[in-house]
C-alpha cells in the first residue's frame, strides 16, 4: 500500500511533467473507484493549465484555475507518465491527457483509490480533519506531548491517527518506535516528555529517509513497464517477527494493535 513516502515520490515524479501544461482531456474508463469520479471533473480540468502538484497527507492535489483534482492511490494505485494514446490495460482507469503529447495514467487494480474535485477556497471534507504533516515544524515535541497527555491509547495507535498527524503508516510507526526505544503498547500518556521528543525526531528521520530513497526510483514514473513508486528500505522490525533484533540480538515479538501487525524488540523497547 502506498504510504506517505511513496505518495511524495509519486508527486515529485509526476509534477515536472504536469506543471505549466494544459489539460487537453480527461479520459475516464472506470468511474467507480472508492467513490465515483465526479461527473463534472472533465469540465473542471479540460483546457486549464496545471498550476501545481502538491501533497497533503496521502492525497495528491493537482491544481488548476478554479480548484484542484484530489488523487488518492488507495491500496494498489499508481501513476505514470506515458505518451498520449498508449494502449490501456485492464486496470488503467483514468488518463489525464496534456497538450504536450504526454499523459498521466492512473492504474488501480483494487479500486480503493479516489479522484475527486476540490473547488478553490474550499477544503474537501476528506482533508478537513487531517492533522499536521509529520515533516512540518508544526509536528514537534510540544505538539505530540499535548496529544498524548492523559491518553491511555497505545502510543503506536496514537501516532497512526491521521487526525493527530498524517502519514505515519504502519511500517513507519513500527520503525520509528523501534528507533526511539519505545514499546508500541505503552499508553501514550505514560511516555515521558523526553522520549516523546525522541519519537518526533525518529518519525521525521524514518519518513525523510524513505522519501530520499524513493528519489532514486523517480525515473520509473516515465515509460512503459516501470513499476513506479514502491521501494523497500532497510527495515529493523516491520515484517521481521521471530527474527533477531539488529541492535541486541533478542527475538523480535509480534502483537496486534488496532488490528495492525506490530513488531518490537522486548529488550530494546520499553
Ligand atoms: Zn533489541
PDB file of C-alpha atoms and ligand atoms in Angstrom:
ATOM      1  CA  UNK A   1       0.000   0.000   0.000  1.00  0.00           C
ATOM      2  CA  UNK A   2       1.419   3.398  -0.913  1.00  0.00           C
ATOM      3  CA  UNK A   3       2.307   5.261   2.256  1.00  0.00           C
ATOM      4  CA  UNK A   4       3.344   8.885   2.620  1.00  0.00           C
ATOM      5  CA  UNK A   5       6.872   8.444   1.200  1.00  0.00           C
ATOM      6  CA  UNK A   6       5.560   6.600  -1.862  1.00  0.00           C
ATOM      7  CA  UNK A   7       2.907   9.263  -2.390  1.00  0.00           C
ATOM      8  CA  UNK A   8       5.501  12.019  -2.038  1.00  0.00           C
ATOM      9  CA  UNK A   9       7.736  10.171  -4.505  1.00  0.00           C
ATOM     10  CA  UNK A  10       4.812   9.853  -6.917  1.00  0.00           C
ATOM     11  CA  UNK A  11       4.084  13.557  -6.558  1.00  0.00           C
ATOM     12  CA  UNK A  12       7.693  14.528  -7.185  1.00  0.00           C
ATOM     13  CA  UNK A  13       7.854  12.102 -10.110  1.00  0.00           C
ATOM     14  CA  UNK A  14       4.824  13.439 -11.960  1.00  0.00           C
ATOM     15  CA  UNK A  15       4.987  17.146 -11.054  1.00  0.00           C
ATOM     16  CA  UNK A  16       7.628  18.219 -13.644  1.00  0.00           C
ATOM     17  CA  UNK A  17       5.563  16.607 -16.405  1.00  0.00           C
ATOM     18  CA  UNK A  18       2.346  18.361 -15.401  1.00  0.00           C
ATOM     19  CA  UNK A  19       3.055  21.818 -14.014  1.00  0.00           C
ATOM     20  CA  UNK A  20       2.700  24.594 -16.575  1.00  0.00           C
ATOM     21  CA  UNK A  21       0.989  22.355 -19.122  1.00  0.00           C
ATOM     22  CA  UNK A  22      -2.601  22.430 -20.304  1.00  0.00           C
ATOM     23  CA  UNK A  23      -5.056  19.575 -19.835  1.00  0.00           C
ATOM     24  CA  UNK A  24      -6.286  18.511 -23.266  1.00  0.00           C
ATOM     25  CA  UNK A  25      -8.804  15.970 -21.989  1.00  0.00           C
ATOM     26  CA  UNK A  26      -9.683  13.624 -19.191  1.00  0.00           C
ATOM     27  CA  UNK A  27     -10.398  10.037 -20.202  1.00  0.00           C
ATOM     28  CA  UNK A  28     -12.338   8.044 -17.620  1.00  0.00           C
ATOM     29  CA  UNK A  29     -12.712   4.351 -18.393  1.00  0.00           C
ATOM     30  CA  UNK A  30     -13.893   3.321 -14.950  1.00  0.00           C
ATOM     31  CA  UNK A  31     -15.549   5.986 -12.773  1.00  0.00           C
ATOM     32  CA  UNK A  32     -16.230   3.626  -9.864  1.00  0.00           C
ATOM     33  CA  UNK A  33     -13.236   3.990  -7.587  1.00  0.00           C
ATOM     34  CA  UNK A  34     -13.626   4.130  -3.813  1.00  0.00           C
ATOM     35  CA  UNK A  35     -16.064   6.938  -4.531  1.00  0.00           C
ATOM     36  CA  UNK A  36     -17.413   7.701  -8.007  1.00  0.00           C
ATOM     37  CA  UNK A  37     -15.329  10.175 -10.003  1.00  0.00           C
ATOM     38  CA  UNK A  38     -17.459  13.364 -10.138  1.00  0.00           C
ATOM     39  CA  UNK A  39     -19.298  13.658 -13.435  1.00  0.00           C
ATOM     40  CA  UNK A  40     -18.155  17.259 -13.912  1.00  0.00           C
ATOM     41  CA  UNK A  41     -14.442  16.575 -13.328  1.00  0.00           C
ATOM     42  CA  UNK A  42     -13.559  16.661 -17.036  1.00  0.00           C
ATOM     43  CA  UNK A  43     -15.271  20.055 -17.352  1.00  0.00           C
ATOM     44  CA  UNK A  44     -13.331  21.337 -14.347  1.00  0.00           C
ATOM     45  CA  UNK A  45      -9.958  20.259 -15.763  1.00  0.00           C
ATOM     46  CA  UNK A  46     -10.096  20.384 -19.555  1.00  0.00           C
ATOM     47  CA  UNK A  47      -8.484  23.428 -21.128  1.00  0.00           C
ATOM     48  CA  UNK A  48      -6.900  24.505 -17.836  1.00  0.00           C
ATOM     49  CA  UNK A  49      -3.199  24.945 -17.144  1.00  0.00           C
ATOM     50  CA  UNK A  50      -1.890  22.921 -14.211  1.00  0.00           C
ATOM     51  CA  UNK A  51      -0.541  25.353 -11.631  1.00  0.00           C
ATOM     52  CA  UNK A  52       0.936  22.990  -9.083  1.00  0.00           C
ATOM     53  CA  UNK A  53       1.075  19.396  -7.922  1.00  0.00           C
ATOM     54  CA  UNK A  54       1.073  19.328  -4.135  1.00  0.00           C
ATOM     55  CA  UNK A  55       0.563  16.736  -1.431  1.00  0.00           C
ATOM     56  CA  UNK A  56      -1.496  16.760   1.747  1.00  0.00           C
ATOM     57  CA  UNK A  57      -1.252  13.540   3.751  1.00  0.00           C
ATOM     58  CA  UNK A  58      -1.665  10.791   1.171  1.00  0.00           C
ATOM     59  CA  UNK A  59      -3.608  12.995  -1.253  1.00  0.00           C
ATOM     60  CA  UNK A  60      -2.033  14.485  -4.368  1.00  0.00           C
ATOM     61  CA  UNK A  61      -3.588  17.825  -5.315  1.00  0.00           C
ATOM     62  CA  UNK A  62      -3.397  18.776  -8.997  1.00  0.00           C
ATOM     63  CA  UNK A  63      -4.358  22.450  -9.043  1.00  0.00           C
ATOM     64  CA  UNK A  64      -5.825  24.424 -11.905  1.00  0.00           C
ATOM     65  CA  UNK A  65      -7.827  27.645 -12.106  1.00  0.00           C
ATOM     66  CA  UNK A  66     -10.987  27.036 -10.099  1.00  0.00           C
ATOM     67  CA  UNK A  67      -9.810  24.204  -7.889  1.00  0.00           C
ATOM     68  CA  UNK A  68      -7.838  21.010  -7.613  1.00  0.00           C
ATOM     69  CA  UNK A  69      -8.213  17.380  -8.563  1.00  0.00           C
ATOM     70  CA  UNK A  70      -7.695  15.287  -5.461  1.00  0.00           C
ATOM     71  CA  UNK A  71      -5.968  11.988  -6.154  1.00  0.00           C
ATOM     72  CA  UNK A  72      -5.586   9.144  -3.645  1.00  0.00           C
ATOM     73  CA  UNK A  73      -3.776   5.940  -4.582  1.00  0.00           C
ATOM     74  CA  UNK A  74      -5.718   3.754  -2.160  1.00  0.00           C
ATOM     75  CA  UNK A  75      -4.326   0.261  -1.605  1.00  0.00           C
ATOM     76  CA  UNK A  76      -2.898  -0.512  -5.013  1.00  0.00           C
ATOM     77  CA  UNK A  77      -2.963   2.642  -7.125  1.00  0.00           C
ATOM     78  CA  UNK A  78      -0.052   4.054  -9.082  1.00  0.00           C
ATOM     79  CA  UNK A  79       0.527   6.837 -11.575  1.00  0.00           C
ATOM     80  CA  UNK A  80       2.787   7.005 -14.599  1.00  0.00           C
ATOM     81  CA  UNK A  81       3.618   9.443 -17.352  1.00  0.00           C
ATOM     82  CA  UNK A  82       3.136   7.869 -20.782  1.00  0.00           C
ATOM     83  CA  UNK A  83       2.796   9.035 -24.380  1.00  0.00           C
ATOM     84  CA  UNK A  84      -0.825  10.069 -25.020  1.00  0.00           C
ATOM     85  CA  UNK A  85      -2.722   7.236 -26.655  1.00  0.00           C
ATOM     86  CA  UNK A  86      -0.642   4.434 -25.164  1.00  0.00           C
ATOM     87  CA  UNK A  87      -2.882   1.340 -25.163  1.00  0.00           C
ATOM     88  CA  UNK A  88      -4.782   0.910 -21.910  1.00  0.00           C
ATOM     89  CA  UNK A  89      -4.715  -2.298 -19.915  1.00  0.00           C
ATOM     90  CA  UNK A  90      -7.489  -3.624 -17.714  1.00  0.00           C
ATOM     91  CA  UNK A  91      -6.803  -1.555 -14.604  1.00  0.00           C
ATOM     92  CA  UNK A  92      -5.822   1.711 -16.324  1.00  0.00           C
ATOM     93  CA  UNK A  93      -8.894   3.624 -15.214  1.00  0.00           C
ATOM     94  CA  UNK A  94      -8.068   7.278 -15.929  1.00  0.00           C
ATOM     95  CA  UNK A  95      -5.834   9.255 -18.304  1.00  0.00           C
ATOM     96  CA  UNK A  96      -5.163  12.943 -17.841  1.00  0.00           C
ATOM     97  CA  UNK A  97      -4.011  13.888 -21.328  1.00  0.00           C
ATOM     98  CA  UNK A  98      -1.855  17.007 -21.673  1.00  0.00           C
ATOM     99  CA  UNK A  99      -1.257  19.253 -24.647  1.00  0.00           C
ATOM    100  CA  UNK A 100       2.386  18.124 -24.578  1.00  0.00           C
ATOM    101  CA  UNK A 101       1.612  14.718 -26.090  1.00  0.00           C
ATOM    102  CA  UNK A 102       2.068  13.026 -22.719  1.00  0.00           C
ATOM    103  CA  UNK A 103      -0.490  11.862 -20.241  1.00  0.00           C
ATOM    104  CA  UNK A 104      -0.785  10.935 -16.603  1.00  0.00           C
ATOM    105  CA  UNK A 105      -2.263   7.460 -16.271  1.00  0.00           C
ATOM    106  CA  UNK A 106      -3.888   6.159 -13.089  1.00  0.00           C
ATOM    107  CA  UNK A 107      -3.778   2.393 -12.643  1.00  0.00           C
ATOM    108  CA  UNK A 108      -5.589   0.854  -9.693  1.00  0.00           C
ATOM    109  CA  UNK A 109      -6.376  -2.892  -9.684  1.00  0.00           C
ATOM    110  CA  UNK A 110      -8.294  -2.850  -6.394  1.00  0.00           C
ATOM    111  CA  UNK A 111     -10.049   0.486  -6.987  1.00  0.00           C
ATOM    112  CA  UNK A 112      -9.702   1.743  -3.412  1.00  0.00           C
ATOM    113  CA  UNK A 113      -8.173   4.927  -4.764  1.00  0.00           C
ATOM    114  CA  UNK A 114     -10.053   8.144  -5.398  1.00  0.00           C
ATOM    115  CA  UNK A 115     -10.193  11.000  -7.877  1.00  0.00           C
ATOM    116  CA  UNK A 116     -12.289  13.893  -6.605  1.00  0.00           C
ATOM    117  CA  UNK A 117     -12.667  17.639  -7.027  1.00  0.00           C
ATOM    118  CA  UNK A 118     -11.986  20.392  -4.523  1.00  0.00           C
ATOM    119  CA  UNK A 119     -13.246  23.827  -5.569  1.00  0.00           C
ATOM    120  CA  UNK A 120     -10.940  26.767  -4.967  1.00  0.00           C
ATOM    121  CA  UNK A 121     -11.114  28.270  -1.456  1.00  0.00           C
ATOM    122  CA  UNK A 122     -12.848  25.180  -0.139  1.00  0.00           C
ATOM    123  CA  UNK A 123     -11.374  22.348   1.873  1.00  0.00           C
ATOM    124  CA  UNK A 124     -12.641  18.918   0.858  1.00  0.00           C
ATOM    125  CA  UNK A 125     -14.184  17.045   3.796  1.00  0.00           C
ATOM    126  CA  UNK A 126     -11.542  14.321   3.381  1.00  0.00           C
ATOM    127  CA  UNK A 127      -8.812  16.885   4.066  1.00  0.00           C
ATOM    128  CA  UNK A 128     -10.650  18.864   6.726  1.00  0.00           C
ATOM    129  CA  UNK A 129      -9.847  16.605   9.668  1.00  0.00           C
ATOM    130  CA  UNK A 130      -6.198  15.883   8.832  1.00  0.00           C
ATOM    131  CA  UNK A 131      -3.563  16.610  11.458  1.00  0.00           C
ATOM    132  CA  UNK A 132      -0.252  18.339  10.689  1.00  0.00           C
ATOM    133  CA  UNK A 133       2.296  16.962   8.236  1.00  0.00           C
ATOM    134  CA  UNK A 134       4.897  14.894  10.100  1.00  0.00           C
ATOM    135  CA  UNK A 135       7.797  16.646   8.366  1.00  0.00           C
ATOM    136  CA  UNK A 136       6.495  20.134   9.150  1.00  0.00           C
ATOM    137  CA  UNK A 137       7.576  22.257  12.131  1.00  0.00           C
ATOM    138  CA  UNK A 138       4.012  22.072  13.373  1.00  0.00           C
ATOM    139  CA  UNK A 139       4.661  18.449  14.294  1.00  0.00           C
ATOM    140  CA  UNK A 140       7.056  18.904  17.196  1.00  0.00           C
ATOM    141  CA  UNK A 141       7.681  17.575  20.696  1.00  0.00           C
ATOM    142  CA  UNK A 142       5.358  20.043  22.363  1.00  0.00           C
ATOM    143  CA  UNK A 143       2.539  19.177  19.975  1.00  0.00           C
ATOM    144  CA  UNK A 144       2.954  15.423  20.483  1.00  0.00           C
ATOM    145  CA  UNK A 145       3.077  15.866  24.267  1.00  0.00           C
ATOM    146  CA  UNK A 146      -0.247  17.699  24.135  1.00  0.00           C
ATOM    147  CA  UNK A 147      -1.749  14.902  22.009  1.00  0.00           C
ATOM    148  CA  UNK A 148      -0.544  12.213  24.417  1.00  0.00           C
ATOM    149  CA  UNK A 149      -1.383  13.873  27.727  1.00  0.00           C
ATOM    150  CA  UNK A 150      -3.616  11.621  29.836  1.00  0.00           C
ATOM    151  CA  UNK A 151      -4.268   9.267  26.930  1.00  0.00           C
ATOM    152  CA  UNK A 152      -4.492   5.516  27.574  1.00  0.00           C
ATOM    153  CA  UNK A 153      -4.315   4.672  23.856  1.00  0.00           C
ATOM    154  CA  UNK A 154      -1.234   2.684  22.857  1.00  0.00           C
ATOM    155  CA  UNK A 155       1.428   5.088  21.620  1.00  0.00           C
ATOM    156  CA  UNK A 156       1.605   3.297  18.274  1.00  0.00           C
ATOM    157  CA  UNK A 157      -2.138   3.604  17.687  1.00  0.00           C
ATOM    158  CA  UNK A 158      -1.942   7.275  18.605  1.00  0.00           C
ATOM    159  CA  UNK A 159       0.819   8.194  16.144  1.00  0.00           C
ATOM    160  CA  UNK A 160      -1.094   6.383  13.375  1.00  0.00           C
ATOM    161  CA  UNK A 161      -4.191   8.531  13.953  1.00  0.00           C
ATOM    162  CA  UNK A 162      -4.305  10.869  10.946  1.00  0.00           C
ATOM    163  CA  UNK A 163      -6.335  13.428  12.882  1.00  0.00           C
ATOM    164  CA  UNK A 164      -3.272  13.946  15.108  1.00  0.00           C
ATOM    165  CA  UNK A 165      -0.560  13.568  12.498  1.00  0.00           C
ATOM    166  CA  UNK A 166      -0.911  12.417   8.888  1.00  0.00           C
ATOM    167  CA  UNK A 167       1.023   9.788   7.042  1.00  0.00           C
ATOM    168  CA  UNK A 168       2.617   7.727   9.806  1.00  0.00           C
ATOM    169  CA  UNK A 169       1.603   4.380   8.316  1.00  0.00           C
ATOM    170  CA  UNK A 170       2.103   1.002   9.910  1.00  0.00           C
ATOM    171  CA  UNK A 171       5.614   0.359   8.581  1.00  0.00           C
ATOM    172  CA  UNK A 172       6.879   3.761   9.673  1.00  0.00           C
ATOM    173  CA  UNK A 173       5.178   3.632  13.091  1.00  0.00           C
ATOM    174  CA  UNK A 174       6.833   0.278  13.809  1.00  0.00           C
ATOM    175  CA  UNK A 175      10.245   1.514  12.693  1.00  0.00           C
ATOM    176  CA  UNK A 176      10.090   4.895  14.452  1.00  0.00           C
ATOM    177  CA  UNK A 177       9.101   3.300  17.776  1.00  0.00           C
ATOM    178  CA  UNK A 178      11.976   0.837  17.486  1.00  0.00           C
ATOM    179  CA  UNK A 179      14.394   3.665  16.794  1.00  0.00           C
ATOM    180  CA  UNK A 180      13.041   5.641  19.735  1.00  0.00           C
ATOM    181  CA  UNK A 181      13.222   2.585  22.032  1.00  0.00           C
ATOM    182  CA  UNK A 182       9.540   2.864  22.958  1.00  0.00           C
ATOM    183  CA  UNK A 183       7.289  -0.175  23.493  1.00  0.00           C
ATOM    184  CA  UNK A 184       4.454   0.276  20.958  1.00  0.00           C
ATOM    185  CA  UNK A 185       1.898  -0.968  23.514  1.00  0.00           C
ATOM    186  CA  UNK A 186       2.759   1.660  26.105  1.00  0.00           C
ATOM    187  CA  UNK A 187      -0.060   4.059  26.998  1.00  0.00           C
ATOM    188  CA  UNK A 188       0.619   7.341  25.186  1.00  0.00           C
ATOM    189  CA  UNK A 189       0.094   9.327  28.389  1.00  0.00           C
ATOM    190  CA  UNK A 190       2.819   7.305  30.112  1.00  0.00           C
ATOM    191  CA  UNK A 191       5.657   8.059  27.695  1.00  0.00           C
ATOM    192  CA  UNK A 192       7.954  10.721  29.166  1.00  0.00           C
ATOM    193  CA  UNK A 193       8.270  14.133  27.507  1.00  0.00           C
ATOM    194  CA  UNK A 194      11.900  13.412  26.730  1.00  0.00           C
ATOM    195  CA  UNK A 195      11.068  10.157  24.962  1.00  0.00           C
ATOM    196  CA  UNK A 196       8.251  11.775  23.000  1.00  0.00           C
ATOM    197  CA  UNK A 197      10.771  14.354  21.839  1.00  0.00           C
ATOM    198  CA  UNK A 198      12.966  11.491  20.643  1.00  0.00           C
ATOM    199  CA  UNK A 199       9.980   9.862  18.942  1.00  0.00           C
ATOM    200  CA  UNK A 200       9.242  13.020  16.949  1.00  0.00           C
ATOM    201  CA  UNK A 201      12.847  13.027  15.715  1.00  0.00           C
ATOM    202  CA  UNK A 202      12.651   9.331  14.793  1.00  0.00           C
ATOM    203  CA  UNK A 203       9.345   9.683  12.904  1.00  0.00           C
ATOM    204  CA  UNK A 204      10.814  12.525  10.854  1.00  0.00           C
ATOM    205  CA  UNK A 205      14.020  10.581  10.188  1.00  0.00           C
ATOM    206  CA  UNK A 206      12.273   7.378   9.118  1.00  0.00           C
ATOM    207  CA  UNK A 207       9.956   9.228   6.729  1.00  0.00           C
ATOM    208  CA  UNK A 208      12.662  11.520   5.357  1.00  0.00           C
ATOM    209  CA  UNK A 209      14.938   8.565   4.664  1.00  0.00           C
ATOM    210  CA  UNK A 210      12.170   6.701   2.848  1.00  0.00           C
ATOM    211  CA  UNK A 211      11.408   9.767   0.710  1.00  0.00           C
ATOM    212  CA  UNK A 212      15.107  10.143  -0.051  1.00  0.00           C
ATOM    213  CA  UNK A 213      15.319   6.509  -1.174  1.00  0.00           C
ATOM    214  CA  UNK A 214      12.204   6.982  -3.251  1.00  0.00           C
ATOM    215  CA  UNK A 215      14.066   9.673  -5.139  1.00  0.00           C
ATOM    216  CA  UNK A 216      16.172   7.039  -6.809  1.00  0.00           C
ATOM    217  CA  UNK A 217      13.061   5.463  -8.344  1.00  0.00           C
ATOM    218  CA  UNK A 218      11.787   8.695  -9.899  1.00  0.00           C
ATOM    219  CA  UNK A 219      12.756   7.752 -13.437  1.00  0.00           C
ATOM    220  CA  UNK A 220      10.355   4.810 -13.197  1.00  0.00           C
ATOM    221  CA  UNK A 221       7.449   7.218 -13.460  1.00  0.00           C
ATOM    222  CA  UNK A 222       8.160   7.737 -17.110  1.00  0.00           C
ATOM    223  CA  UNK A 223       7.886   4.989 -19.679  1.00  0.00           C
ATOM    224  CA  UNK A 224       6.160   1.739 -20.361  1.00  0.00           C
ATOM    225  CA  UNK A 225       6.642  -1.016 -17.880  1.00  0.00           C
ATOM    226  CA  UNK A 226       8.144   0.840 -14.924  1.00  0.00           C
ATOM    227  CA  UNK A 227       6.804  -0.374 -11.620  1.00  0.00           C
ATOM    228  CA  UNK A 228       6.681   3.004 -10.021  1.00  0.00           C
ATOM    229  CA  UNK A 229       6.916   4.132  -6.535  1.00  0.00           C
ATOM    230  CA  UNK A 230       7.157   1.209  -4.196  1.00  0.00           C
ATOM    231  CA  UNK A 231      10.546   0.791  -2.724  1.00  0.00           C
ATOM    232  CA  UNK A 232      11.946  -1.257   0.065  1.00  0.00           C
ATOM    233  CA  UNK A 233      14.076   0.390   2.640  1.00  0.00           C
ATOM    234  CA  UNK A 234      16.029  -1.434   5.251  1.00  0.00           C
ATOM    235  CA  UNK A 235      13.537  -2.366   7.942  1.00  0.00           C
ATOM    236  CA  UNK A 236      14.536  -3.163  11.517  1.00  0.00           C
ATOM    237  CA  UNK A 237      11.275  -4.552  12.863  1.00  0.00           C
ATOM    238  CA  UNK A 238       8.398  -4.401  10.366  1.00  0.00           C
ATOM    239  CA  UNK A 239       7.873  -7.842   8.806  1.00  0.00           C
ATOM    240  CA  UNK A 240      10.638  -9.360  10.948  1.00  0.00           C
ATOM    241  CA  UNK A 241       8.710 -11.070  13.804  1.00  0.00           C
ATOM    242  CA  UNK A 242      10.643 -14.071  15.110  1.00  0.00           C
ATOM    243  CA  UNK A 243      13.924 -12.776  13.658  1.00  0.00           C
ATOM    244  CA  UNK A 244      16.787 -11.321  15.640  1.00  0.00           C
ATOM    245  CA  UNK A 245      16.930  -7.669  16.721  1.00  0.00           C
ATOM    246  CA  UNK A 246      19.575  -5.845  14.678  1.00  0.00           C
ATOM    247  CA  UNK A 247      20.620  -3.993  17.802  1.00  0.00           C
ATOM    248  CA  UNK A 248      20.705  -6.564  20.659  1.00  0.00           C
ATOM    249  CA  UNK A 249      20.083  -9.982  19.087  1.00  0.00           C
ATOM    250  CA  UNK A 250      16.853 -10.722  21.011  1.00  0.00           C
ATOM    251  CA  UNK A 251      13.977 -12.381  19.168  1.00  0.00           C
ATOM    252  CA  UNK A 252      11.501  -9.787  17.873  1.00  0.00           C
ATOM    253  CA  UNK A 253       7.908 -10.207  19.044  1.00  0.00           C
ATOM    254  CA  UNK A 254       4.653  -9.545  17.254  1.00  0.00           C
ATOM    255  CA  UNK A 255       1.352  -8.315  18.678  1.00  0.00           C
ATOM    256  CA  UNK A 256      -1.713  -6.802  17.057  1.00  0.00           C
ATOM    257  CA  UNK A 257      -2.585  -3.227  17.923  1.00  0.00           C
ATOM    258  CA  UNK A 258      -5.643  -1.665  16.323  1.00  0.00           C
ATOM    259  CA  UNK A 259      -5.743  -4.730  14.032  1.00  0.00           C
ATOM    260  CA  UNK A 260      -2.314  -3.885  12.647  1.00  0.00           C
ATOM    261  CA  UNK A 261       0.760  -6.068  12.846  1.00  0.00           C
ATOM    262  CA  UNK A 262       3.129  -4.643  15.419  1.00  0.00           C
ATOM    263  CA  UNK A 263       6.664  -5.948  15.773  1.00  0.00           C
ATOM    264  CA  UNK A 264       9.007  -4.832  18.521  1.00  0.00           C
ATOM    265  CA  UNK A 265      12.101  -5.825  20.441  1.00  0.00           C
ATOM    266  CA  UNK A 266      11.190  -6.812  24.018  1.00  0.00           C
ATOM    267  CA  UNK A 267      14.579  -5.709  25.324  1.00  0.00           C
ATOM    268  CA  UNK A 268      15.308  -2.526  23.311  1.00  0.00           C
ATOM    269  CA  UNK A 269      11.780  -1.089  23.571  1.00  0.00           C
ATOM    270  CA  UNK A 270      10.348  -0.137  26.951  1.00  0.00           C
TER     271      UNK A 270
HETATM  272 ZN1  LIG B   1      16.810  -5.329  20.675  1.00  0.00          ZN
END
